[in-house]
Amino acid sequence: MGKTVVILALGMILLLLAGVNFSGNISTIHWYHRRKVTPQDAPKYGRTMGVGTGIIGLCAIATAALEAATNRNLDAVIIGGCVVGLGVMLYAQIRYNHGLF
């Protein structure tokens, strides 16, 4: 039960962070990840990073809800969400920051 609560809280925090990034505010992203992002690309970069973060957050919430409802270990859901979300974030880094750092 404790694991489910932690995963749910993490998912909610990630969803809140995704909303901040999706609105175009990229100040929550490390400076070295956003230093080459142009001011014109900042809203697009923020939206794409927000989508990636949101995918991870939603999968964490879904994992917590499904584990609470079924009493089964469903770590595959959150792992899949992390892979997809990190893929979207990697795309944003390469496209708008022209590299990882």
mmCIF file of C-alpha atoms in Angstrom, residues 5 11 26-28 33 38 42 45-46 49-50 52 55 57 63-64 66 69 72-73 78 81 89 93-94 96:
data_model
loop_
_atom_site.group_PDB
_atom_site.id
_atom_site.type_symbol
_atom_site.label_atom_id
_atom_site.label_comp_id
_atom_site.label_asym_id
_atom_site.label_seq_id
_atom_site.Cartn_x
_atom_site.Cartn_y
_atom_site.Cartn_z
ATOM 1 C CA VAL A 5 0.817 6.035 -2.364
ATOM 2 C CA GLY A 11 2.629 10.947 -10.655
ATOM 3 C CA ILE A 26 10.940 26.165 -19.201
ATOM 4 C CA SER A 27 12.564 27.521 -16.043
ATOM 5 C CA THR A 28 11.961 24.189 -14.269
ATOM 6 C CA HIS A 33 19.439 21.327 -20.937
ATOM 7 C CA THR A 38 16.178 29.975 -28.785
ATOM 8 C CA ALA A 42 11.069 27.986 -26.007
ATOM 9 C CA TYR A 45 10.340 23.047 -26.366
ATOM 10 C CA GLY A 46 8.267 23.517 -23.207
ATOM 11 C CA MET A 49 8.942 18.457 -22.625
ATOM 12 C CA GLY A 50 5.565 18.858 -20.914
ATOM 13 C CA GLY A 52 6.942 13.756 -22.125
ATOM 14 C CA ILE A 55 3.101 10.783 -20.139
ATOM 15 C CA GLY A 57 3.052 11.209 -14.696
ATOM 16 C CA THR A 63 -0.055 2.226 -12.241
ATOM 17 C CA ALA A 64 -1.029 3.305 -8.723
ATOM 18 C CA LEU A 66 -4.479 -0.296 -11.191
ATOM 19 C CA ALA A 69 -7.719 -1.964 -7.680
ATOM 20 C CA ARG A 72 -1.138 -6.972 -8.544
ATOM 21 C CA ASN A 73 2.329 -5.665 -9.320
ATOM 22 C CA ILE A 78 5.123 2.719 -15.390
ATOM 23 C CA GLY A 81 5.413 5.154 -19.689
ATOM 24 C CA MET A 89 11.885 14.340 -23.975
ATOM 25 C CA GLN A 93 16.362 17.899 -26.456
ATOM 26 C CA ILE A 94 17.800 16.965 -29.816
ATOM 27 C CA TYR A 96 15.282 22.309 -29.858
#
